[in-house]
Every structure is written in structure tokens, then in C-alpha cells.
PDB file of C-alpha atoms and ligand atoms in Angstrom:
ATOM      1  CA  UNK A  84       0.000   0.000   0.000  1.00 86.00           C
ATOM      2  CA  UNK A  85       2.688   2.443   1.038  1.00 84.00           C
ATOM      3  CA  UNK A  86       5.249   1.393  -1.530  1.00 77.00           C
ATOM      4  CA  UNK A  87       2.714   1.347  -4.369  1.00 70.00           C
ATOM      5  CA  UNK A  88       1.525   4.823  -3.522  1.00 71.00           C
ATOM      6  CA  UNK A  89       5.082   6.066  -3.202  1.00 65.00           C
ATOM      7  CA  UNK A  90       4.460   7.196   0.364  1.00 65.00           C
ATOM      8  CA  UNK A  91       7.528   5.604   1.926  1.00 60.00           C
ATOM      9  CA  UNK A  92      10.399   7.682   0.489  1.00 57.00           C
ATOM     10  CA  UNK A  93      12.843   6.600   3.208  1.00 57.00           C
ATOM     11  CA  UNK A  94      10.482   7.835   5.848  1.00 71.00           C
ATOM     12  CA  UNK A  95      10.216   5.743   8.981  1.00 87.00           C
ATOM     13  CA  UNK A  96       6.592   4.662   9.110  1.00 95.00           C
ATOM     14  CA  UNK A  97       4.750   4.544  12.436  1.00 97.00           C
ATOM     15  CA  UNK A  98       2.054   2.011  13.283  1.00 98.00           C
ATOM     16  CA  UNK A  99      -0.380   1.468  16.105  1.00 98.00           C
ATOM     17  CA  UNK A 100      -1.902  -1.973  16.709  1.00 98.00           C
ATOM     18  CA  UNK A 101      -4.648  -2.800  19.226  1.00 98.00           C
ATOM     19  CA  UNK A 102      -4.952  -6.390  20.398  1.00 98.00           C
ATOM     20  CA  UNK A 103      -6.527  -8.680  22.950  1.00 98.00           C
ATOM     21  CA  UNK A 104      -9.792  -8.436  24.843  1.00 98.00           C
ATOM     22  CA  UNK A 105     -10.810  -5.665  27.216  1.00 98.00           C
ATOM     23  CA  UNK A 106     -12.185  -6.016  30.719  1.00 98.00           C
ATOM     24  CA  UNK A 107     -15.168  -3.998  31.811  1.00 98.00           C
ATOM     25  CA  UNK A 108     -15.439  -3.979  35.589  1.00 98.00           C
ATOM     26  CA  UNK A 109     -18.750  -4.418  37.398  1.00 98.00           C
ATOM     27  CA  UNK A 110     -17.178  -4.139  40.859  1.00 97.00           C
ATOM     28  CA  UNK A 111     -13.592  -4.603  42.129  1.00 97.00           C
ATOM     29  CA  UNK A 112     -13.663  -8.379  41.626  1.00 97.00           C
ATOM     30  CA  UNK A 113     -15.980  -8.926  38.668  1.00 98.00           C
ATOM     31  CA  UNK A 114     -15.814  -7.982  35.020  1.00 98.00           C
ATOM     32  CA  UNK A 115     -17.198  -8.642  31.534  1.00 98.00           C
ATOM     33  CA  UNK A 116     -14.719  -9.850  28.923  1.00 98.00           C
ATOM     34  CA  UNK A 117     -14.329 -12.250  25.992  1.00 94.00           C
ATOM     35  CA  UNK A 118     -11.927 -15.051  25.175  1.00 92.00           C
ATOM     36  CA  UNK A 119      -9.649 -13.203  22.740  1.00 94.00           C
ATOM     37  CA  UNK A 120      -6.032 -14.297  23.218  1.00 95.00           C
ATOM     38  CA  UNK A 121      -4.452 -11.351  21.398  1.00 97.00           C
ATOM     39  CA  UNK A 122      -2.388 -13.710  19.205  1.00 97.00           C
ATOM     40  CA  UNK A 123      -3.301 -12.273  15.792  1.00 97.00           C
ATOM     41  CA  UNK A 124      -2.714  -8.669  16.880  1.00 98.00           C
ATOM     42  CA  UNK A 125       0.610  -9.474  18.593  1.00 98.00           C
ATOM     43  CA  UNK A 126       1.806 -11.270  15.460  1.00 98.00           C
ATOM     44  CA  UNK A 127       0.839  -8.324  13.248  1.00 98.00           C
ATOM     45  CA  UNK A 128       2.774  -5.946  15.533  1.00 98.00           C
ATOM     46  CA  UNK A 129       5.763  -8.317  15.431  1.00 98.00           C
ATOM     47  CA  UNK A 130       5.649  -8.517  11.612  1.00 97.00           C
ATOM     48  CA  UNK A 131       5.336  -4.762  11.113  1.00 97.00           C
ATOM     49  CA  UNK A 132       8.324  -4.177  13.416  1.00 97.00           C
ATOM     50  CA  UNK A 133      10.313  -6.800  11.512  1.00 95.00           C
ATOM     51  CA  UNK A 134       9.627  -4.866   8.306  1.00 94.00           C
ATOM     52  CA  UNK A 135      11.105  -1.765   9.943  1.00 94.00           C
ATOM     53  CA  UNK A 136       7.893  -0.001  10.988  1.00 96.00           C
ATOM     54  CA  UNK A 137       8.051   1.812  14.355  1.00 96.00           C
ATOM     55  CA  UNK A 138       5.251  -0.070  16.084  1.00 98.00           C
ATOM     56  CA  UNK A 139       3.240   0.519  19.244  1.00 98.00           C
ATOM     57  CA  UNK A 140       1.009  -2.290  20.500  1.00 98.00           C
ATOM     58  CA  UNK A 141      -1.839  -1.393  22.830  1.00 98.00           C
ATOM     59  CA  UNK A 142      -2.916  -4.628  24.423  1.00 98.00           C
ATOM     60  CA  UNK A 143      -5.776  -5.673  26.643  1.00 98.00           C
ATOM     61  CA  UNK A 144      -5.117  -8.432  29.209  1.00 98.00           C
ATOM     62  CA  UNK A 145      -3.155 -11.192  27.452  1.00 98.00           C
ATOM     63  CA  UNK A 146      -0.764 -13.935  28.554  1.00 97.00           C
ATOM     64  CA  UNK A 147       1.484 -13.339  25.560  1.00 98.00           C
ATOM     65  CA  UNK A 148       5.035 -12.023  25.848  1.00 98.00           C
ATOM     66  CA  UNK A 149       5.912  -8.627  24.405  1.00 98.00           C
ATOM     67  CA  UNK A 150       7.010  -8.964  20.764  1.00 97.00           C
ATOM     68  CA  UNK A 151      10.593  -7.812  20.200  1.00 94.00           C
ATOM     69  CA  UNK A 152      11.217  -4.312  18.883  1.00 96.00           C
ATOM     70  CA  UNK A 153       7.638  -3.282  19.690  1.00 98.00           C
ATOM     71  CA  UNK A 154       6.603  -0.675  22.259  1.00 98.00           C
ATOM     72  CA  UNK A 155       3.905  -2.436  24.298  1.00 98.00           C
ATOM     73  CA  UNK A 156       1.313  -0.631  26.402  1.00 98.00           C
ATOM     74  CA  UNK A 157      -0.878  -2.882  28.513  1.00 98.00           C
ATOM     75  CA  UNK A 158      -4.357  -1.767  29.483  1.00 98.00           C
ATOM     76  CA  UNK A 159      -7.477  -3.369  30.926  1.00 98.00           C
ATOM     77  CA  UNK A 160     -10.537  -1.435  29.832  1.00 98.00           C
ATOM     78  CA  UNK A 161     -11.791  -0.058  26.521  1.00 98.00           C
ATOM     79  CA  UNK A 162     -11.606   3.468  27.956  1.00 98.00           C
ATOM     80  CA  UNK A 163      -7.920   2.959  28.777  1.00 98.00           C
ATOM     81  CA  UNK A 164      -7.278   1.523  25.304  1.00 98.00           C
ATOM     82  CA  UNK A 165      -8.932   4.585  23.792  1.00 98.00           C
ATOM     83  CA  UNK A 166      -6.878   6.974  25.967  1.00 98.00           C
ATOM     84  CA  UNK A 167      -3.601   5.274  25.034  1.00 98.00           C
ATOM     85  CA  UNK A 168      -4.603   5.320  21.368  1.00 97.00           C
ATOM     86  CA  UNK A 169      -5.040   9.083  21.553  1.00 96.00           C
ATOM     87  CA  UNK A 170      -1.709   9.503  23.399  1.00 97.00           C
ATOM     88  CA  UNK A 171       0.194   7.548  20.756  1.00 96.00           C
ATOM     89  CA  UNK A 172      -0.972   9.641  17.875  1.00 91.00           C
ATOM     90  CA  UNK A 173      -0.426  10.476  15.037  1.00 95.00           C
ATOM     91  CA  UNK A 174       0.577   7.331  13.122  1.00 97.00           C
ATOM     92  CA  UNK A 175       0.727   6.308   9.459  1.00 96.00           C
ATOM     93  CA  UNK A 176      -0.889   2.905   9.985  1.00 98.00           C
ATOM     94  CA  UNK A 177      -3.543   1.738  12.470  1.00 98.00           C
ATOM     95  CA  UNK A 178      -4.553  -1.906  12.827  1.00 98.00           C
ATOM     96  CA  UNK A 179      -7.457  -2.563  15.202  1.00 98.00           C
ATOM     97  CA  UNK A 180      -7.233  -6.251  16.009  1.00 98.00           C
ATOM     98  CA  UNK A 181      -8.544  -5.909  19.566  1.00 98.00           C
ATOM     99  CA  UNK A 182     -11.748  -7.641  20.581  1.00 97.00           C
ATOM    100  CA  UNK A 183     -12.942  -4.598  22.472  1.00 98.00           C
ATOM    101  CA  UNK A 184     -15.977  -5.311  24.675  1.00 98.00           C
ATOM    102  CA  UNK A 185     -18.796  -3.518  22.950  1.00 96.00           C
ATOM    103  CA  UNK A 186     -20.419  -2.567  26.220  1.00 97.00           C
ATOM    104  CA  UNK A 187     -19.623  -1.910  29.871  1.00 98.00           C
ATOM    105  CA  UNK A 188     -21.661  -1.638  33.071  1.00 98.00           C
ATOM    106  CA  UNK A 189     -23.476   1.660  33.232  1.00 97.00           C
ATOM    107  CA  UNK A 190     -22.267   2.095  36.785  1.00 96.00           C
ATOM    108  CA  UNK A 191     -19.122   0.765  38.464  1.00 96.00           C
ATOM    109  CA  UNK A 192     -19.677  -0.275  42.082  1.00 95.00           C
ATOM    110  CA  UNK A 193     -16.640   0.699  44.148  1.00 97.00           C
ATOM    111  CA  UNK A 194     -17.434  -1.964  46.706  1.00 97.00           C
ATOM    112  CA  UNK A 195     -18.051  -5.615  46.027  1.00 96.00           C
ATOM    113  CA  UNK A 196     -21.716  -6.222  45.300  1.00 94.00           C
ATOM    114  CA  UNK A 197     -23.299  -8.262  48.106  1.00 92.00           C
ATOM    115  CA  UNK A 198     -26.058 -10.841  47.712  1.00 89.00           C
ATOM    116  CA  UNK A 199     -29.573  -9.508  47.948  1.00 86.00           C
ATOM    117  CA  UNK A 200     -32.759 -11.238  49.014  1.00 88.00           C
ATOM    118  CA  UNK A 201     -34.275 -11.518  45.547  1.00 89.00           C
ATOM    119  CA  UNK A 202     -33.107 -14.207  43.187  1.00 87.00           C
ATOM    120  CA  UNK A 203     -32.113 -11.821  40.443  1.00 90.00           C
ATOM    121  CA  UNK A 204     -29.797  -8.910  39.917  1.00 91.00           C
ATOM    122  CA  UNK A 205     -30.024  -6.322  37.145  1.00 92.00           C
ATOM    123  CA  UNK A 206     -27.027  -5.096  35.264  1.00 95.00           C
ATOM    124  CA  UNK A 207     -27.428  -2.049  33.033  1.00 97.00           C
ATOM    125  CA  UNK A 208     -24.966  -1.760  30.191  1.00 98.00           C
ATOM    126  CA  UNK A 209     -23.864   1.061  27.923  1.00 98.00           C
ATOM    127  CA  UNK A 210     -21.811   1.093  24.742  1.00 98.00           C
ATOM    128  CA  UNK A 211     -18.077   1.676  24.800  1.00 98.00           C
ATOM    129  CA  UNK A 212     -16.405   4.225  22.566  1.00 97.00           C
ATOM    130  CA  UNK A 213     -15.488   2.684  19.201  1.00 97.00           C
ATOM    131  CA  UNK A 214     -11.710   3.075  18.786  1.00 98.00           C
ATOM    132  CA  UNK A 215     -11.662   1.978  15.137  1.00 98.00           C
ATOM    133  CA  UNK A 216     -14.372   4.477  14.256  1.00 96.00           C
ATOM    134  CA  UNK A 217     -12.524   7.217  16.138  1.00 96.00           C
ATOM    135  CA  UNK A 218      -9.360   6.514  14.119  1.00 97.00           C
ATOM    136  CA  UNK A 219     -11.179   6.325  10.778  1.00 97.00           C
ATOM    137  CA  UNK A 220     -13.130   9.511  11.325  1.00 94.00           C
ATOM    138  CA  UNK A 221     -10.250  11.524  12.727  1.00 85.00           C
ATOM    139  CA  UNK A 222     -10.091  14.108   9.974  1.00 82.00           C
ATOM    140  CA  UNK A 223      -7.082  16.145  10.984  1.00 89.00           C
ATOM    141  CA  UNK A 224      -4.752  13.293  11.922  1.00 94.00           C
ATOM    142  CA  UNK A 225      -6.288  10.280  10.245  1.00 97.00           C
ATOM    143  CA  UNK A 226      -3.749   7.498   9.658  1.00 97.00           C
ATOM    144  CA  UNK A 227      -3.093   6.964   5.948  1.00 96.00           C
ATOM    145  CA  UNK A 228      -4.244   3.373   6.339  1.00 97.00           C
ATOM    146  CA  UNK A 229      -6.797   2.145   8.880  1.00 98.00           C
ATOM    147  CA  UNK A 230      -7.377  -1.610   9.095  1.00 98.00           C
ATOM    148  CA  UNK A 231     -10.255  -3.105  11.065  1.00 98.00           C
ATOM    149  CA  UNK A 232     -11.185  -6.680  11.897  1.00 98.00           C
ATOM    150  CA  UNK A 233     -14.582  -8.294  11.594  1.00 97.00           C
ATOM    151  CA  UNK A 234     -15.197 -11.438  13.597  1.00 92.00           C
ATOM    152  CA  UNK A 235     -18.385 -12.921  12.207  1.00 92.00           C
ATOM    153  CA  UNK A 236     -20.260 -16.209  12.604  1.00 90.00           C
ATOM    154  CA  UNK A 237     -22.434 -15.994   9.458  1.00 93.00           C
ATOM    155  CA  UNK A 238     -22.786 -13.974   6.224  1.00 95.00           C
ATOM    156  CA  UNK A 239     -19.135 -13.180   6.772  1.00 95.00           C
ATOM    157  CA  UNK A 240     -18.274 -11.156   3.664  1.00 95.00           C
ATOM    158  CA  UNK A 241     -21.565  -9.281   3.609  1.00 96.00           C
ATOM    159  CA  UNK A 242     -21.380  -8.263   7.277  1.00 96.00           C
ATOM    160  CA  UNK A 243     -17.677  -7.451   7.011  1.00 97.00           C
ATOM    161  CA  UNK A 244     -18.245  -5.148   4.012  1.00 96.00           C
ATOM    162  CA  UNK A 245     -21.038  -3.398   5.872  1.00 96.00           C
ATOM    163  CA  UNK A 246     -18.750  -2.980   8.883  1.00 96.00           C
ATOM    164  CA  UNK A 247     -16.018  -1.502   6.680  1.00 97.00           C
ATOM    165  CA  UNK A 248     -18.444   1.103   5.352  1.00 95.00           C
ATOM    166  CA  UNK A 249     -20.027   1.831   8.698  1.00 96.00           C
ATOM    167  CA  UNK A 250     -16.675   2.352  10.430  1.00 96.00           C
ATOM    168  CA  UNK A 251     -14.996   4.192   7.504  1.00 96.00           C
ATOM    169  CA  UNK A 252     -11.865   2.032   7.592  1.00 97.00           C
ATOM    170  CA  UNK A 253      -9.772   1.369   4.459  1.00 97.00           C
ATOM    171  CA  UNK A 254      -9.471  -2.385   4.819  1.00 98.00           C
ATOM    172  CA  UNK A 255     -11.280  -4.923   6.909  1.00 98.00           C
ATOM    173  CA  UNK A 256      -9.958  -8.357   7.769  1.00 98.00           C
ATOM    174  CA  UNK A 257     -12.853 -10.789   8.076  1.00 97.00           C
ATOM    175  CA  UNK A 258     -12.726 -14.107   9.849  1.00 92.00           C
ATOM    176  CA  UNK A 259     -15.185 -16.846  10.662  1.00 90.00           C
ATOM    177  CA  UNK A 260     -15.239 -17.264  14.420  1.00 87.00           C
ATOM    178  CA  UNK A 261     -17.869 -20.001  14.264  1.00 87.00           C
ATOM    179  CA  UNK A 262     -15.095 -22.400  13.225  1.00 87.00           C
ATOM    180  CA  UNK A 263     -13.224 -23.432  16.428  1.00 83.00           C
ATOM    181  CA  UNK A 264     -10.160 -24.425  14.395  1.00 87.00           C
ATOM    182  CA  UNK A 265      -9.495 -20.792  13.556  1.00 89.00           C
ATOM    183  CA  UNK A 266     -11.302 -19.259  16.507  1.00 77.00           C
ATOM    184  CA  UNK A 267     -10.368 -16.888  19.269  1.00 78.00           C
ATOM    185  CA  UNK A 268      -7.740 -18.890  21.128  1.00 82.00           C
ATOM    186  CA  UNK A 269      -6.417 -20.967  18.223  1.00 89.00           C
ATOM    187  CA  UNK A 270      -2.901 -20.644  16.794  1.00 94.00           C
ATOM    188  CA  UNK A 271      -4.485 -20.687  13.330  1.00 95.00           C
ATOM    189  CA  UNK A 272      -6.507 -18.253  11.325  1.00 95.00           C
ATOM    190  CA  UNK A 273      -8.033 -17.973   7.856  1.00 95.00           C
ATOM    191  CA  UNK A 274      -9.100 -14.532   6.697  1.00 96.00           C
ATOM    192  CA  UNK A 275     -10.406 -12.450   3.821  1.00 96.00           C
ATOM    193  CA  UNK A 276      -8.882  -9.012   3.443  1.00 98.00           C
ATOM    194  CA  UNK A 277     -11.453  -6.642   1.977  1.00 97.00           C
ATOM    195  CA  UNK A 278      -9.970  -3.559   0.350  1.00 95.00           C
ATOM    196  CA  UNK A 279     -11.707  -1.134  -1.981  1.00 90.00           C
ATOM    197  CA  UNK A 280     -13.706  -3.474  -4.142  1.00 81.00           C
ATOM    198  CA  UNK A 281     -11.350  -6.445  -3.830  1.00 91.00           C
ATOM    199  CA  UNK A 282     -11.282  -9.494  -1.592  1.00 95.00           C
ATOM    200  CA  UNK A 283      -8.057 -11.399  -0.972  1.00 96.00           C
ATOM    201  CA  UNK A 284      -8.224 -14.743   0.795  1.00 96.00           C
ATOM    202  CA  UNK A 285      -5.530 -16.134   3.066  1.00 96.00           C
ATOM    203  CA  UNK A 286      -6.195 -19.850   3.594  1.00 94.00           C
ATOM    204  CA  UNK A 287      -5.885 -21.481   7.009  1.00 95.00           C
ATOM    205  CA  UNK A 288      -2.366 -21.116   8.379  1.00 96.00           C
ATOM    206  CA  UNK A 289      -0.513 -20.115  11.557  1.00 97.00           C
ATOM    207  CA  UNK A 290      -1.480 -16.682  12.866  1.00 97.00           C
ATOM    208  CA  UNK A 291       2.173 -15.680  12.431  1.00 97.00           C
ATOM    209  CA  UNK A 292       1.931 -16.557   8.717  1.00 98.00           C
ATOM    210  CA  UNK A 293      -1.347 -14.655   8.315  1.00 98.00           C
ATOM    211  CA  UNK A 294       0.191 -11.674  10.144  1.00 98.00           C
ATOM    212  CA  UNK A 295       3.196 -11.695   7.851  1.00 98.00           C
ATOM    213  CA  UNK A 296       0.924 -11.644   4.786  1.00 97.00           C
ATOM    214  CA  UNK A 297      -1.131  -8.759   6.183  1.00 98.00           C
ATOM    215  CA  UNK A 298       1.977  -6.755   7.145  1.00 97.00           C
ATOM    216  CA  UNK A 299       3.514  -7.375   3.703  1.00 96.00           C
ATOM    217  CA  UNK A 300       0.362  -6.141   2.031  1.00 96.00           C
ATOM    218  CA  UNK A 301       0.445  -3.015   4.207  1.00 96.00           C
ATOM    219  CA  UNK A 302       4.076  -2.231   3.325  1.00 93.00           C
ATOM    220  CA  UNK A 303       3.984  -3.194  -0.351  1.00 89.00           C
TER     221      UNK A 303
HETATM  222  N1  CTP B 213     -13.641  -1.986  17.677  1.00 75.36           N
HETATM  223  C1  CTP B 213     -13.039  -0.924  18.345  1.00 75.36           C
HETATM  224  N2  CTP B 213     -13.659  -0.392  19.448  1.00 75.36           N
HETATM  225  C2  CTP B 213     -14.835  -0.896  19.886  1.00 75.36           C
HETATM  226  C3  CTP B 213     -15.445  -1.975  19.215  1.00 75.36           C
HETATM  227  C4  CTP B 213     -14.810  -2.510  18.114  1.00 75.36           C
HETATM  228  O1  CTP B 213     -11.974  -0.469  17.937  1.00 75.36           O
HETATM  229  N3  CTP B 213     -15.404  -0.354  20.964  1.00 75.36           N
HETATM  230  C5  CTP B 213     -13.002  -2.522  16.455  1.00 75.36           C
HETATM  231  C6  CTP B 213     -12.374  -3.876  16.596  1.00 75.36           C
HETATM  232  O2  CTP B 213     -11.030  -3.797  17.022  1.00 75.36           O
HETATM  233  C7  CTP B 213     -12.492  -4.409  15.173  1.00 75.36           C
HETATM  234  C8  CTP B 213     -13.786  -3.798  14.658  1.00 75.36           C
HETATM  235  O3  CTP B 213     -14.002  -2.656  15.477  1.00 75.36           O
HETATM  236  O4  CTP B 213     -11.442  -3.931  14.370  1.00 75.36           O
HETATM  237  C9  CTP B 213     -14.976  -4.707  14.623  1.00 75.36           C
HETATM  238  O5  CTP B 213     -15.598  -4.789  15.838  1.00 75.36           O
HETATM  239  P1  CTP B 213     -16.980  -5.575  16.077  1.00 75.36           P
HETATM  240  O6  CTP B 213     -17.148  -5.679  17.553  1.00 75.36           O
HETATM  241  O7  CTP B 213     -16.998  -6.829  15.273  1.00 75.36           O
HETATM  242  O8  CTP B 213     -18.019  -4.558  15.437  1.00 75.36           O
HETATM  243  P2  CTP B 213     -19.393  -4.070  15.950  1.00 75.36           P
HETATM  244  O9  CTP B 213     -19.542  -2.676  15.500  1.00 75.36           O
HETATM  245  O10 CTP B 213     -19.530  -4.325  17.397  1.00 75.36           O
HETATM  246  O11 CTP B 213     -20.429  -4.959  15.146  1.00 75.36           O
HETATM  247  P3  CTP B 213     -21.280  -6.219  15.622  1.00 75.36           P
HETATM  248  O12 CTP B 213     -22.682  -5.742  15.505  1.00 75.36           O
HETATM  249  O13 CTP B 213     -20.945  -7.288  14.616  1.00 75.36           O
HETATM  250  O14 CTP B 213     -20.871  -6.566  17.018  1.00 75.36           O
END
């Protein structure tokens, strides 16, 4: 993308990658999350750095080790991920691989919630800020390339294309999370990269291989 458009010109490119899940706290000991491992995002950050891109990885809770040559910022919540994204601006490339929790409790209870006498408890939720949408719509400092991910269980290409348009990103990487072989915690992935009008498939392979292909496509 950058080479083709003659944007590189010996300039050191900067990238920001989000990865992993987020945790949305209900009280000090309880939270809402998902089972994202962060593997695909970490591998993309590693590949970009290997290609000489100055890369910052903003990661939700993950067991993975920091990739070499990458500046890693660890956060817990979507709000923290958003704040760190804004702090590490501007960049040339943004890749949003994080499985950000779409919603969080409307109210955080500072003290542990105790049992009540009814047999139910209500939890009100509100939407989190959308980091990908923020990046894509940032007019003054928009990255030259914004890549989103679309984890879908059905109508994958259709929903992914809609997501790309709705969130104004340049590319969207779609994957089928209904298949456990390439799912959230697997070492493998199979994706379709949707660019303007084109779809490029990467068949099932290690997430490191898929990351290398995506990073190559970004640089070339
Ligand atoms: N994303 C983000 N911030 C959020 C939510 C999502 O940056 N608060 C990014 C993800 O990192 C990913 C893309 O948006 O790149 C797709 O997120 P997804 O949750 O699949 O999209 P939704 O808008 O929630 O659509 P859906 O109705 O399918 O849940």
C-alpha cells in the first residue's frame, strides 16, 4: 500500500496496533470480557516491526510475551485503550485487532456487590467508545491506512463489508469465528482481506503466517 503509492520515500513509518480483549469492571472483583487471546494482533505488531515499521502495541489483558522491537502498552478497559490510542498519535498505519468489549456496566460499584434477598440482579450496560471508528473519522490526523477486523459467525463477507463502510476504515480483515479451528484462542486463522472493491483470501495457516501476509500487504 505504502510502496505502491510512493508514500515511503525513506520515511520511517509509524504504526499502532490494538490487540486482545478488554475487561469492563462491574465491581472490584468482577468484570465482563471475551476469550480473545491477542495472538493475531501481537503477530501483526511483530511482523510490522520486523519490516522496519516503528510499532506501538496497545494490548488488553493477554498472557502473551511482548514482541521484540515493539513498544507495548498494557491496558485493561476499553476506555484505557482509547486513551492510550489518543496519546500515541499520530501514526501512518492503524490496525485494530482488539476484541474490544462492545459494552460496559453503566455504573461501576466501588465496593463488592453483596447478595440480595431476591433471586435476580439487574445489570445495566452502555456502549463503549469505538476506537476503530474514532481513528477512521479523525479528519485532521487520520492514519493513511486504517485496518479493522470483523469477527463474524455468518454472512461473513456481507457483514464485514457493511462494517467496513459503517466504520470508515480502508481495509477490513474478516474471519469466521464459528469455526473453532481458527477461533479466538487458536494458533491458526483464515481470513479475507477486503480492500476497496477487492477481496483477498488467506487460507488457514498459523497466525504468524497470516500476520506476515497482512503486514507485507500493508508495506507493499
Ligand atoms: N472496535 C473498536 N472499538 C470498539 C469496538 C470494536 O476499535 N469499541 C473494532 C475492533 O477492534 C475491530 C472492529 O471494530 O477492528 C470490529 O468490531 P466488532 O465488535 O466486530 O463490530 P461491531 O460494530 O460491534 O459490530 P457487531 O454488531 O458485529 O458486534
